[in-house]
mmCIF file of C-alpha atoms and ligand atoms in Angstrom:
data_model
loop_
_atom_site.group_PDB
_atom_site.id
_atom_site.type_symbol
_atom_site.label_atom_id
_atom_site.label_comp_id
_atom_site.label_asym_id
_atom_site.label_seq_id
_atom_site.Cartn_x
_atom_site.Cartn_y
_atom_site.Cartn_z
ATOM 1 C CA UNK A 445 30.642 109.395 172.513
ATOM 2 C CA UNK A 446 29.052 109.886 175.915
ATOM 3 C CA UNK A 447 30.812 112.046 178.515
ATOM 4 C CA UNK A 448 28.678 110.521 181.222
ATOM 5 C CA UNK A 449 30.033 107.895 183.365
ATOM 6 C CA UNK A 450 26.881 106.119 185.091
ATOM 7 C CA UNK A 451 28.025 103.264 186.667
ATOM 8 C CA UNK A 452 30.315 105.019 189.144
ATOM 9 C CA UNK A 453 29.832 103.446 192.834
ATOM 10 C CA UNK A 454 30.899 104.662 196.028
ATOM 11 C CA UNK A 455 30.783 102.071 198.836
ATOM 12 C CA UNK A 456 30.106 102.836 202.307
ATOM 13 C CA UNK A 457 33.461 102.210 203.470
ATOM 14 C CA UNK A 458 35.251 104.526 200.911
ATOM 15 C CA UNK A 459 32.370 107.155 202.883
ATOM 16 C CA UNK A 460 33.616 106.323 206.452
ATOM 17 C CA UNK A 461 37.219 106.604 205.134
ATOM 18 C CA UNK A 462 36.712 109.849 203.771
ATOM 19 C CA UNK A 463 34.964 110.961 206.755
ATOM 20 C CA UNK A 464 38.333 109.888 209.154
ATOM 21 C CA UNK A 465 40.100 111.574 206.602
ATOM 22 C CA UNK A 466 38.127 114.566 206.764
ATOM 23 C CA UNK A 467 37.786 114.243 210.554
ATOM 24 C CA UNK A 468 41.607 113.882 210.509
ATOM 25 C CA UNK A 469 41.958 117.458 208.595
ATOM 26 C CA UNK A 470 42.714 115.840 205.370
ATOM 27 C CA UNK A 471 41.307 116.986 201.945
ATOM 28 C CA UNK A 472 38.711 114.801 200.223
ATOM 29 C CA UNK A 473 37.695 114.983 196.207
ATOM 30 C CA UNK A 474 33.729 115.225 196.876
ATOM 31 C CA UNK A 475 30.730 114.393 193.822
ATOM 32 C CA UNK A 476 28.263 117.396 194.363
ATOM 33 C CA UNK A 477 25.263 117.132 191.731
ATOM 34 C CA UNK A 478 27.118 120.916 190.290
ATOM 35 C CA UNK A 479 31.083 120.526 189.654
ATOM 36 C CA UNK A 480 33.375 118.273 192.348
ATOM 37 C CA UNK A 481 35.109 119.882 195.268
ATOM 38 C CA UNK A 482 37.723 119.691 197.152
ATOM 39 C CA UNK A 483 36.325 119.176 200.736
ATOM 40 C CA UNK A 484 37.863 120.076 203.912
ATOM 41 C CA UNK A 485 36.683 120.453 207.331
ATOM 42 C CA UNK A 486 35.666 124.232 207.664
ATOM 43 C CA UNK A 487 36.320 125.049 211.598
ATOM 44 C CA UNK A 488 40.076 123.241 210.570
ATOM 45 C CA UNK A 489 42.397 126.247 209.692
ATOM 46 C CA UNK A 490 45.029 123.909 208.986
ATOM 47 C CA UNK A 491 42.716 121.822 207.052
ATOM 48 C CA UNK A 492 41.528 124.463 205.071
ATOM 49 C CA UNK A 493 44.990 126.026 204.455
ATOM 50 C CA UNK A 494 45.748 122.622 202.602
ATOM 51 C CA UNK A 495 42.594 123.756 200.015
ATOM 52 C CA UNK A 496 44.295 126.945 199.336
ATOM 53 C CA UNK A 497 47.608 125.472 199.021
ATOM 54 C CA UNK A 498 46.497 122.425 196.934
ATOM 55 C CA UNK A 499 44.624 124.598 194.454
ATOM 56 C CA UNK A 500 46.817 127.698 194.570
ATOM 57 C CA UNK A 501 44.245 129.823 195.400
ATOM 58 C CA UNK A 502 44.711 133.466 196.315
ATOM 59 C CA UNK A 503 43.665 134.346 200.453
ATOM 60 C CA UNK A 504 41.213 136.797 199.725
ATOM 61 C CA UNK A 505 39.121 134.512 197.762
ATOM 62 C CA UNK A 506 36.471 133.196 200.288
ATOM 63 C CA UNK A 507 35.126 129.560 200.040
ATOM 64 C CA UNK A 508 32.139 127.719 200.258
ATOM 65 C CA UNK A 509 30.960 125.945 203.273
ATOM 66 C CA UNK A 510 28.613 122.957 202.548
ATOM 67 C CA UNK A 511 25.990 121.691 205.029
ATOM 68 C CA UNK A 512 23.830 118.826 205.828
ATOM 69 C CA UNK A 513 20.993 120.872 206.222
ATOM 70 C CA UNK A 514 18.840 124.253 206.141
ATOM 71 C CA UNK A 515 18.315 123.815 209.929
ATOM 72 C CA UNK A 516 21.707 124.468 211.028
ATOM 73 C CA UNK A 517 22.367 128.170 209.169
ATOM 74 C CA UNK A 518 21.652 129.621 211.908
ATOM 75 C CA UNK A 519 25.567 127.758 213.033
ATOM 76 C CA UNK A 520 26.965 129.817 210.413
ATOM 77 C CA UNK A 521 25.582 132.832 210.031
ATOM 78 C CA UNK A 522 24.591 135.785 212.781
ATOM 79 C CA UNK A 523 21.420 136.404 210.791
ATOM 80 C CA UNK A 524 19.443 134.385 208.626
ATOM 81 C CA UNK A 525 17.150 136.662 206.649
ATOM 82 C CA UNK A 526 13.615 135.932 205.355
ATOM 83 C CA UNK A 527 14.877 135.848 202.406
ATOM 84 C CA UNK A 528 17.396 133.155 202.719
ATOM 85 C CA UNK A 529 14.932 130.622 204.395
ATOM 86 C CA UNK A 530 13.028 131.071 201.967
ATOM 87 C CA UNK A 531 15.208 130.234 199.469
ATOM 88 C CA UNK A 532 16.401 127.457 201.501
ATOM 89 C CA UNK A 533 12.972 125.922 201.606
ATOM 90 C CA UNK A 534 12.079 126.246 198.153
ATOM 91 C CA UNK A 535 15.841 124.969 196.477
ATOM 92 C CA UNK A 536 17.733 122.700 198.954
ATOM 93 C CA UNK A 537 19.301 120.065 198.886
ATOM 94 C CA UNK A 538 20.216 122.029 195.550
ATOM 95 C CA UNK A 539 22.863 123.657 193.374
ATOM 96 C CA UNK A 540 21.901 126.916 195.000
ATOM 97 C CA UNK A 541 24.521 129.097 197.281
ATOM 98 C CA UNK A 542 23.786 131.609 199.675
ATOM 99 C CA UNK A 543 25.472 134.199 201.056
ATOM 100 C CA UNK A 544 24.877 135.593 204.712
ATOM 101 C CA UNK A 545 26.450 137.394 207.440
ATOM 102 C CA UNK A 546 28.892 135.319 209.045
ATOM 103 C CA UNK A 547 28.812 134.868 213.063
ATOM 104 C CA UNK A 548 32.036 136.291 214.654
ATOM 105 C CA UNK A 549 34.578 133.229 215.063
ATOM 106 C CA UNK A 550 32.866 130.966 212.842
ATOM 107 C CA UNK A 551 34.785 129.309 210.025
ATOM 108 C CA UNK A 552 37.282 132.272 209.694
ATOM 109 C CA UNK A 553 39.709 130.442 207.125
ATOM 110 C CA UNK A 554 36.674 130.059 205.012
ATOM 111 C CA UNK A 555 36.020 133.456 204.743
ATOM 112 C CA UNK A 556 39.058 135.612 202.726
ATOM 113 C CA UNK A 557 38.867 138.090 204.991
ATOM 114 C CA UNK A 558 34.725 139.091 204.394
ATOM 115 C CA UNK A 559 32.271 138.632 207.227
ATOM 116 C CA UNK A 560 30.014 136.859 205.128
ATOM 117 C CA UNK A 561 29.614 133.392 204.676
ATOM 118 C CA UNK A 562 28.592 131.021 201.825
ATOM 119 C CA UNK A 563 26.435 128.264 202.409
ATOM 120 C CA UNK A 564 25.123 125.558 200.584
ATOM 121 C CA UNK A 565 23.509 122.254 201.139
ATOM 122 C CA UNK A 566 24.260 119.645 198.159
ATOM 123 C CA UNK A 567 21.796 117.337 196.910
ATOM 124 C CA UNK A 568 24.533 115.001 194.956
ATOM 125 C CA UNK A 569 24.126 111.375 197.283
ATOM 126 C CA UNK A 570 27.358 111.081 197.882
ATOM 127 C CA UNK A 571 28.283 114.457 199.523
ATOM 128 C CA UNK A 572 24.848 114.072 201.167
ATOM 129 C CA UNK A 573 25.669 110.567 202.748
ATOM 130 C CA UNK A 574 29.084 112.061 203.705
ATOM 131 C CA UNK A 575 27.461 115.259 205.450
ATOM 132 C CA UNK A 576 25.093 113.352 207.028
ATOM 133 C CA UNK A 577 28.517 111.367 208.924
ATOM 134 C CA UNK A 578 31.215 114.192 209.430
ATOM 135 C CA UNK A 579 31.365 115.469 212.633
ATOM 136 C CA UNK A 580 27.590 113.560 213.829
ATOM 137 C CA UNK A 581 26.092 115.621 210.792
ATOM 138 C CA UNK A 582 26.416 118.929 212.684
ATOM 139 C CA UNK A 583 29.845 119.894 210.559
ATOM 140 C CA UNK A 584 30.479 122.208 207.596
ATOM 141 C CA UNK A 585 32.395 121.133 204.403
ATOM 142 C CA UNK A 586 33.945 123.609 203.018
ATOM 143 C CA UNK A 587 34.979 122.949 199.444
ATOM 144 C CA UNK A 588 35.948 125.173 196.178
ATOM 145 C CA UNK A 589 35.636 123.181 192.649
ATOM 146 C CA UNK A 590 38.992 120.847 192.952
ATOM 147 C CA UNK A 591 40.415 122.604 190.011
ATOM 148 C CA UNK A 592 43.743 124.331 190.252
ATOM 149 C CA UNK A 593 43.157 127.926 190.567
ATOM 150 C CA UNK A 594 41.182 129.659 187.265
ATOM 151 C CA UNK A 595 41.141 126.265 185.464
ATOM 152 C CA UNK A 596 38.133 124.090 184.123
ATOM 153 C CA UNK A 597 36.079 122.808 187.403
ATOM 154 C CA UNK A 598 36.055 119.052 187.674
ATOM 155 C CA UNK A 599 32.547 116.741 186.454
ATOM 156 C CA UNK A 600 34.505 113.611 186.907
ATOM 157 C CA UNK A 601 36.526 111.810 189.677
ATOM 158 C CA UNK A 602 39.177 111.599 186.491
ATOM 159 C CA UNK A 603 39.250 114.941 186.437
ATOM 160 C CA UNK A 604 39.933 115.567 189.991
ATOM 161 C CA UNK A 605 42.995 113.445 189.652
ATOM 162 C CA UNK A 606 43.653 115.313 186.464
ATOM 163 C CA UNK A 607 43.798 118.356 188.273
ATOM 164 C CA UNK A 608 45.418 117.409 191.923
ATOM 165 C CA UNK A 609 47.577 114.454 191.578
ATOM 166 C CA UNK A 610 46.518 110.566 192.266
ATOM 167 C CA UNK A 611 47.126 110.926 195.996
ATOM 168 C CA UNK A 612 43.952 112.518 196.571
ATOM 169 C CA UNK A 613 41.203 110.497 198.132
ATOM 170 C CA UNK A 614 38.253 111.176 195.250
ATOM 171 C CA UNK A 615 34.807 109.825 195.826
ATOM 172 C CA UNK A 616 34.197 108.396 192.292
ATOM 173 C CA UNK A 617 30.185 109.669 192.172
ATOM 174 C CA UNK A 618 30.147 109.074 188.437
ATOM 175 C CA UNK A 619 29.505 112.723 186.041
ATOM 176 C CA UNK A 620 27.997 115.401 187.705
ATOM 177 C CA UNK A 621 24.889 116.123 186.629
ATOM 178 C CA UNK A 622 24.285 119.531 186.988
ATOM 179 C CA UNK A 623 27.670 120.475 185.252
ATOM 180 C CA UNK A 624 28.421 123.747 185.647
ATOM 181 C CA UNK A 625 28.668 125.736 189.295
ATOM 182 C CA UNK A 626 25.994 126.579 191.573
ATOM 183 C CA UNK A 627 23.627 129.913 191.571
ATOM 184 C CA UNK A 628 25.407 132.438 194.066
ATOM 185 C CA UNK A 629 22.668 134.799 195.822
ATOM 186 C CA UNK A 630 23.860 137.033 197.821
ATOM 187 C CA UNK A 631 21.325 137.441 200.937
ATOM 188 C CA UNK A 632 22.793 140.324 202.438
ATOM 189 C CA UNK A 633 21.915 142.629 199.857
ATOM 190 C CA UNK A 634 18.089 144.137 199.751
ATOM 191 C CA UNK A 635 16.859 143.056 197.805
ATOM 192 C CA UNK A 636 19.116 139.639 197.373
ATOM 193 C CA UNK A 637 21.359 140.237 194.283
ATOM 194 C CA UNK A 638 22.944 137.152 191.908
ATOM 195 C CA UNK A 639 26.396 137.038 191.654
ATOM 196 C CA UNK A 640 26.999 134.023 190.038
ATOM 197 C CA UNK A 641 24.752 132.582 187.781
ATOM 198 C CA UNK A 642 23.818 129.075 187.305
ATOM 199 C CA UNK A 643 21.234 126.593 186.452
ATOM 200 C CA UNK A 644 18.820 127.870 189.139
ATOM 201 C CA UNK A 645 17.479 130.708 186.990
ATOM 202 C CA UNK A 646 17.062 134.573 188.171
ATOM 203 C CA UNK A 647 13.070 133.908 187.032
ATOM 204 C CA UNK A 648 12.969 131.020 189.919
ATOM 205 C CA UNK A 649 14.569 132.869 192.356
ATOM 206 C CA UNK A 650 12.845 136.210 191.742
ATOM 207 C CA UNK A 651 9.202 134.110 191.773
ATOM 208 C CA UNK A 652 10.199 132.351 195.335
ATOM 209 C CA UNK A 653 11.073 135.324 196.983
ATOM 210 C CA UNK A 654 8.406 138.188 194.881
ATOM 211 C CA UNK A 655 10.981 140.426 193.335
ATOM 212 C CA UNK A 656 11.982 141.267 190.052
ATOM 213 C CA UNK A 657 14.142 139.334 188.180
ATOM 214 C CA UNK A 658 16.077 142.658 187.149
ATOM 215 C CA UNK A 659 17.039 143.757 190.365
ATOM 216 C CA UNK A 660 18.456 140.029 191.119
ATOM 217 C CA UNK A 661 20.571 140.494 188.239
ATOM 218 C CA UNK A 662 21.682 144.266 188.928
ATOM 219 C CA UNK A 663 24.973 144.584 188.639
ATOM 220 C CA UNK A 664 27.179 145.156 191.270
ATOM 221 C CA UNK A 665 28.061 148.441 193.237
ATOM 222 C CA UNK A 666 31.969 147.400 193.614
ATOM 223 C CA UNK A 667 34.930 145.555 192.070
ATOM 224 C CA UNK A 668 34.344 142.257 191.829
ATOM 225 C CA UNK A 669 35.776 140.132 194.632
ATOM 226 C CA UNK A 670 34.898 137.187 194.408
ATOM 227 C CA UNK A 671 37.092 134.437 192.090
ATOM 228 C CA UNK A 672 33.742 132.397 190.052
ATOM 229 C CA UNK A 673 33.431 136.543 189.091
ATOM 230 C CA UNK A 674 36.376 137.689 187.925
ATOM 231 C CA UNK A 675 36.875 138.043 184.127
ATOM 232 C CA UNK A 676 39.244 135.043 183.284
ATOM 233 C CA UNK A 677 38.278 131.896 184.886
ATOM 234 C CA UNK A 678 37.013 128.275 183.959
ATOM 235 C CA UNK A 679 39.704 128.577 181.258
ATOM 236 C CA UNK A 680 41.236 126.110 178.815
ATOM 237 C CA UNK A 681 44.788 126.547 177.394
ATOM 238 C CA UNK A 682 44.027 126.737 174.165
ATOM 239 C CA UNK A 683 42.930 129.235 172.618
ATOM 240 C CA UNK A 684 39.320 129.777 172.691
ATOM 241 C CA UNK A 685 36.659 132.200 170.632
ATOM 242 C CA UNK A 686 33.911 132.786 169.923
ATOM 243 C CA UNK A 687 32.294 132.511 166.352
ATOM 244 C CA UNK A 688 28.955 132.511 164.410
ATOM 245 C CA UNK A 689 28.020 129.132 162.285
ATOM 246 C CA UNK A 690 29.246 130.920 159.194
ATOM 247 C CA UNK A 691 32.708 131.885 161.171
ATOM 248 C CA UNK A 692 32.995 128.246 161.891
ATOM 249 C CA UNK A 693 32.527 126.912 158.444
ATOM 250 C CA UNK A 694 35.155 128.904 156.784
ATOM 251 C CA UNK A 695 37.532 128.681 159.439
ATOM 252 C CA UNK A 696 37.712 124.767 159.643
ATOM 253 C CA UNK A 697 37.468 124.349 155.592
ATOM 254 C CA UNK A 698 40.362 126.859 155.322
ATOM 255 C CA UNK A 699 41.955 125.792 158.869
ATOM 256 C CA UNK A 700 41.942 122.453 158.071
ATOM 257 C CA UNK A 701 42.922 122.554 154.085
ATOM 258 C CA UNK A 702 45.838 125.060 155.456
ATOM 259 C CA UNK A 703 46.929 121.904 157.839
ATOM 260 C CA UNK A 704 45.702 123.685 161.091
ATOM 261 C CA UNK A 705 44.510 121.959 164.010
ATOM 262 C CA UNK A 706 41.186 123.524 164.692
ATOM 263 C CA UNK A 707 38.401 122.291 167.276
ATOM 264 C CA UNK A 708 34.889 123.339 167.453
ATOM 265 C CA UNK A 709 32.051 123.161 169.544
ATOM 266 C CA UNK A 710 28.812 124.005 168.135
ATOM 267 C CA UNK A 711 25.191 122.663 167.906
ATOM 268 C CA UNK A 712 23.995 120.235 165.827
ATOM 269 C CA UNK A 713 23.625 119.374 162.607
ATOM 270 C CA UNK A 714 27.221 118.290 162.257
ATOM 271 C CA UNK A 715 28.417 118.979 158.594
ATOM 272 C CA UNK A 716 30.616 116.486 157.849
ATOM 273 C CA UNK A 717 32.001 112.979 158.814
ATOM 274 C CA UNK A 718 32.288 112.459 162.406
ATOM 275 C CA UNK A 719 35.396 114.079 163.644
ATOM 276 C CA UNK A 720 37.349 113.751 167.064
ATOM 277 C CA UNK A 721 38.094 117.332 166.889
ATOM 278 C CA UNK A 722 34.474 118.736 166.054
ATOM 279 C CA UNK A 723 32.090 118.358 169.290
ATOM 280 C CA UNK A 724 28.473 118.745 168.975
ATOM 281 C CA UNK A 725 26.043 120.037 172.134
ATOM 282 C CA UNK A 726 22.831 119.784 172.076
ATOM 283 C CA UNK A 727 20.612 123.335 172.031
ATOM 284 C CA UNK A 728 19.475 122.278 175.456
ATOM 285 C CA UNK A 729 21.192 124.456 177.968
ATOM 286 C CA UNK A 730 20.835 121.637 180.813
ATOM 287 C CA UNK A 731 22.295 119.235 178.590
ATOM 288 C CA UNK A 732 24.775 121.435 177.061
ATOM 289 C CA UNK A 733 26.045 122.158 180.635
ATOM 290 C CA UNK A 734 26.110 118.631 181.741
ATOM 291 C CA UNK A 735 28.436 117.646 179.158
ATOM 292 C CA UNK A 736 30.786 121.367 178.408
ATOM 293 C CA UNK A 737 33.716 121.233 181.245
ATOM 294 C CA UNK A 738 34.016 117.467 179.940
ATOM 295 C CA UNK A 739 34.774 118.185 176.214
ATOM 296 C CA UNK A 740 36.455 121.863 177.203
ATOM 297 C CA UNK A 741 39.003 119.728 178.837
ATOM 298 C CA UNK A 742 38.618 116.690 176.058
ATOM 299 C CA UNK A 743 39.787 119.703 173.212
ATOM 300 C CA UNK A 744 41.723 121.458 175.373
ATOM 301 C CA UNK A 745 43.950 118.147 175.946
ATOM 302 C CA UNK A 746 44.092 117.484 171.862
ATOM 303 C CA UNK A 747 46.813 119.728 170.967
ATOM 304 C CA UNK A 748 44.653 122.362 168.487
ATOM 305 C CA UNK A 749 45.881 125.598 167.819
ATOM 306 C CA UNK A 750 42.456 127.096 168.665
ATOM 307 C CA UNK A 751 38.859 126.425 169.733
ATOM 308 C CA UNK A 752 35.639 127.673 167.575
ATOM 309 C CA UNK A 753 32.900 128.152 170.678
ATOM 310 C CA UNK A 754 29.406 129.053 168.525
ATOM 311 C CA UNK A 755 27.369 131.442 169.725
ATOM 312 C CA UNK A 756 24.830 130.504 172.473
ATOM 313 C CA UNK A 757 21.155 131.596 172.047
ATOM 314 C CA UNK A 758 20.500 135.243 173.874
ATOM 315 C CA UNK A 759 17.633 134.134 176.152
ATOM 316 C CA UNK A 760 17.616 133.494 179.934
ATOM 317 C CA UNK A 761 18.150 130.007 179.881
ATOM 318 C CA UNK A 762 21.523 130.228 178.200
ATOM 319 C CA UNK A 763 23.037 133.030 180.647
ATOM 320 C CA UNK A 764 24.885 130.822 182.612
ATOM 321 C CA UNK A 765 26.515 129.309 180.324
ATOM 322 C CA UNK A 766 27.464 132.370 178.134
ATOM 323 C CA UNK A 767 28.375 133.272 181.210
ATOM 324 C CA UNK A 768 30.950 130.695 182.057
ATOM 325 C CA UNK A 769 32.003 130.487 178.601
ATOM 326 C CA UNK A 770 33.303 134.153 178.144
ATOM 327 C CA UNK A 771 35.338 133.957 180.869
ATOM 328 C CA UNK A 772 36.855 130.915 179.396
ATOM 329 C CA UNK A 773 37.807 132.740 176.019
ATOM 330 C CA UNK A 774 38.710 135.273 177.980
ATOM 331 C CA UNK A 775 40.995 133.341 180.335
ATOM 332 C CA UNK A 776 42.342 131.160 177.554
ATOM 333 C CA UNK A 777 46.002 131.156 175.647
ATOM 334 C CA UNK A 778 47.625 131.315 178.965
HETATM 335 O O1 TXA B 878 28.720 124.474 192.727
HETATM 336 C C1 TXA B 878 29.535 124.993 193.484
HETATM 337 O O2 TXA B 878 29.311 126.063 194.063
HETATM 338 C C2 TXA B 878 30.850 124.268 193.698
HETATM 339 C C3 TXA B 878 30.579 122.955 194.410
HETATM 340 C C4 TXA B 878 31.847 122.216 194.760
HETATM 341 O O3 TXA B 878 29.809 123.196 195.540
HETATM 342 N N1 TXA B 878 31.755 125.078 194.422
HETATM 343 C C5 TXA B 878 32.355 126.163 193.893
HETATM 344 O O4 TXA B 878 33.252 126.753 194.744
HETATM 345 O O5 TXA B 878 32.144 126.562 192.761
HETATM 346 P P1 TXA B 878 34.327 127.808 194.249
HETATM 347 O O6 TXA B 878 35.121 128.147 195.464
HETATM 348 O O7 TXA B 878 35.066 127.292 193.085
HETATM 349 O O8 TXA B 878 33.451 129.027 193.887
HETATM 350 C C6 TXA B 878 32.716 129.635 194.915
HETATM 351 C C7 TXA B 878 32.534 131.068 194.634
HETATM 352 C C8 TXA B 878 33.843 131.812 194.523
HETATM 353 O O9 TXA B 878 33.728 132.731 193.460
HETATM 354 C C9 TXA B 878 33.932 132.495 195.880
HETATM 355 O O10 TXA B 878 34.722 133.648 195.811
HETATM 356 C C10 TXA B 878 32.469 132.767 196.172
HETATM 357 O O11 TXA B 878 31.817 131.613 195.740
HETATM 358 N N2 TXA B 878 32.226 132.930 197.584
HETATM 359 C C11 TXA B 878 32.416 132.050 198.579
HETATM 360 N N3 TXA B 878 32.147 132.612 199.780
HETATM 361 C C12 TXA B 878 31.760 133.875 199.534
HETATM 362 C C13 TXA B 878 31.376 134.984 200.351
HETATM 363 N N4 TXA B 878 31.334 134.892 201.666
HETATM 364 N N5 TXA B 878 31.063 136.142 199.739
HETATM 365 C C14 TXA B 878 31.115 136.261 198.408
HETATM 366 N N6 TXA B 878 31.473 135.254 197.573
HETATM 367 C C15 TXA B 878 31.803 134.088 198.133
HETATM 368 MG MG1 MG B 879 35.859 127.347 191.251
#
């Protein structure tokens, strides 16, 4: 079964009615080519209060301000480093994020109390066509995944819905494609530093900008404050572990002859008959990612007792997505 939806349309009217809404200071379910957010306007405190509320997100967790285009940083941030236009240049539109210094004043409710901003220009059609209307194209989106706090981030407009109730305007621009969040780089460190991982790898970034990919990936000085980095998050409520091929086999032939409700997610080949409860991924990490939040919250709504995750491969390619996935097991059960 496909987890892609690709006939998804968005009309241009449903675009100028979510750009009164978002005029208006109401919040908008918005496609991005990574995960969907939940868009407000970012110089609206009110507006953006509703984000918080709506997702019950702590204060101190800052939140991501999405422009039309690498031009206008210099709106947003008091300095725009080398580094960051460079960046800019080589990745957006993209599912890249940076971090700068934030001017004084600008887009305070966005911030959680740092004086650094997060920017990020999305490629995804929809949210392009939408930045390119709000506010004459000069505005700032700011938008968190439209999950409820420390949940799986939405791929689909049904997920959004899922997550934040019917009411919610949701641009329906089909599965994302990307899947899983965007790269965070964090420009105000020298050299930049990655705090998030994501599909744009450390070896892209660290060839764009001539530095090593080890000192992108250093880890950080102090406690993590940032929400995509602390150690439960993306999290479905079942439980959720992880486990080598063997593990797998044995648990589901003795899980499932013991009358336990056991689902899996592994690579192919799939052993046995086709079975709702036993996904296979393919050992593509941009596949894999396209399609994971999708069955996470497929398994995660099937009533199991526990989830078999196998192993991803060790290499670069795959460190998002370990990544994301051991903060799920670690966030799961609750
Ligand atoms: O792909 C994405 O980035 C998606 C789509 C919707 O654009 N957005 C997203 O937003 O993942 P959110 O809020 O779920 O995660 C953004 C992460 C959070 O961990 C937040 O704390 C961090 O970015 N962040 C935002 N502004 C920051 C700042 N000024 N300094 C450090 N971290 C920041
Ligand atoms: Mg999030």
């Amino acid at each position: 079964m496909s987890e892609v939806n690709t006939d998804a349309q968005v009309r241009p009217r449903e675009i100028i009615e979510a750009v009164r809404r978002l005029e208006a200071g109401e919040l908008v379910g918005l496609p991005t080519e990574t995960v969907y957010g939940l868009a407000a306007d970012a110089e609206n405190v009110q507006a953006v209060a509703r984000i918080y509320a709506a997702k019950g997100r702590p204060a101190d967790h800052p939140v991501i301000v999405h422009i039309h285009r690498a031009a206008d940083l210099g709106h947003w941030a008091s300095e725009v480093p080398e580094t960051a236009r460079k960046l800019a240049a080589a990745f957006w539109p993209g599912p890249l994020t940076l971090i700068l210094p934030r001017k004084p004043g600008v887009a305070d409710a966005c911030a959680g109390g740092q004086n650094t901003i997060g920017l990020r220009c999305p490629s995804h059609p929809v949210a392009q066509a939408v930045l390119a209307i709000f506010k004459g194209g000069q505005g700032g989106l700011a938008a968190p995944s439209a999950n409820r706090f420390g949940r799986i981030s939405p791929t689909t407009a049904a997920h959004v819905h899922a997550e934040l109730g019917d009411d919610l305007l949701v641009l329906d621009g089909g599965a994302c494609a990307v899947g899983i969040e965007s790269t965070i780089v964090d420009c105000t460190a020298q050299p930049p530093r990655i705090l998030r991982p994501g599909q744009l790898q450390a070896a892209d970034i660290a060839q764009t900008l001539g530095v090593a990919e080890a000192d992108l990936l250093r880890p950080a000085e102090s406690a993590p404050r940032v929400a995509g980095v602390l150690p439960a998050h993306y999290a479905p409520r079942t439980p959720l572990q992880w486990c080598s091929r063997e593990q797998i086999n044995a648990r589901w032939e003795i899980g499932t002859s013991a009358g336990r409700r056991i689902g899996v997610l592994a690579f192919p080949p799939q052993p046995l008959a086709p079975h709702p409860s036993w996904v296979t991924l393919p050992a593509d990490p941009a596949a894999y990612a396209q399609q994971l939040y999708a069955v996470l919250r497929r398994l995660d709504a099937a009533g199991l007792e526990e989830i078999c995750v196998e192993v991803l491969p060790p290499s670069p390619a795959w460190l998002a997505l370990r990544d994301r996935l051991t903060r799920a097991v670690h966030g799961s059960g609750r």
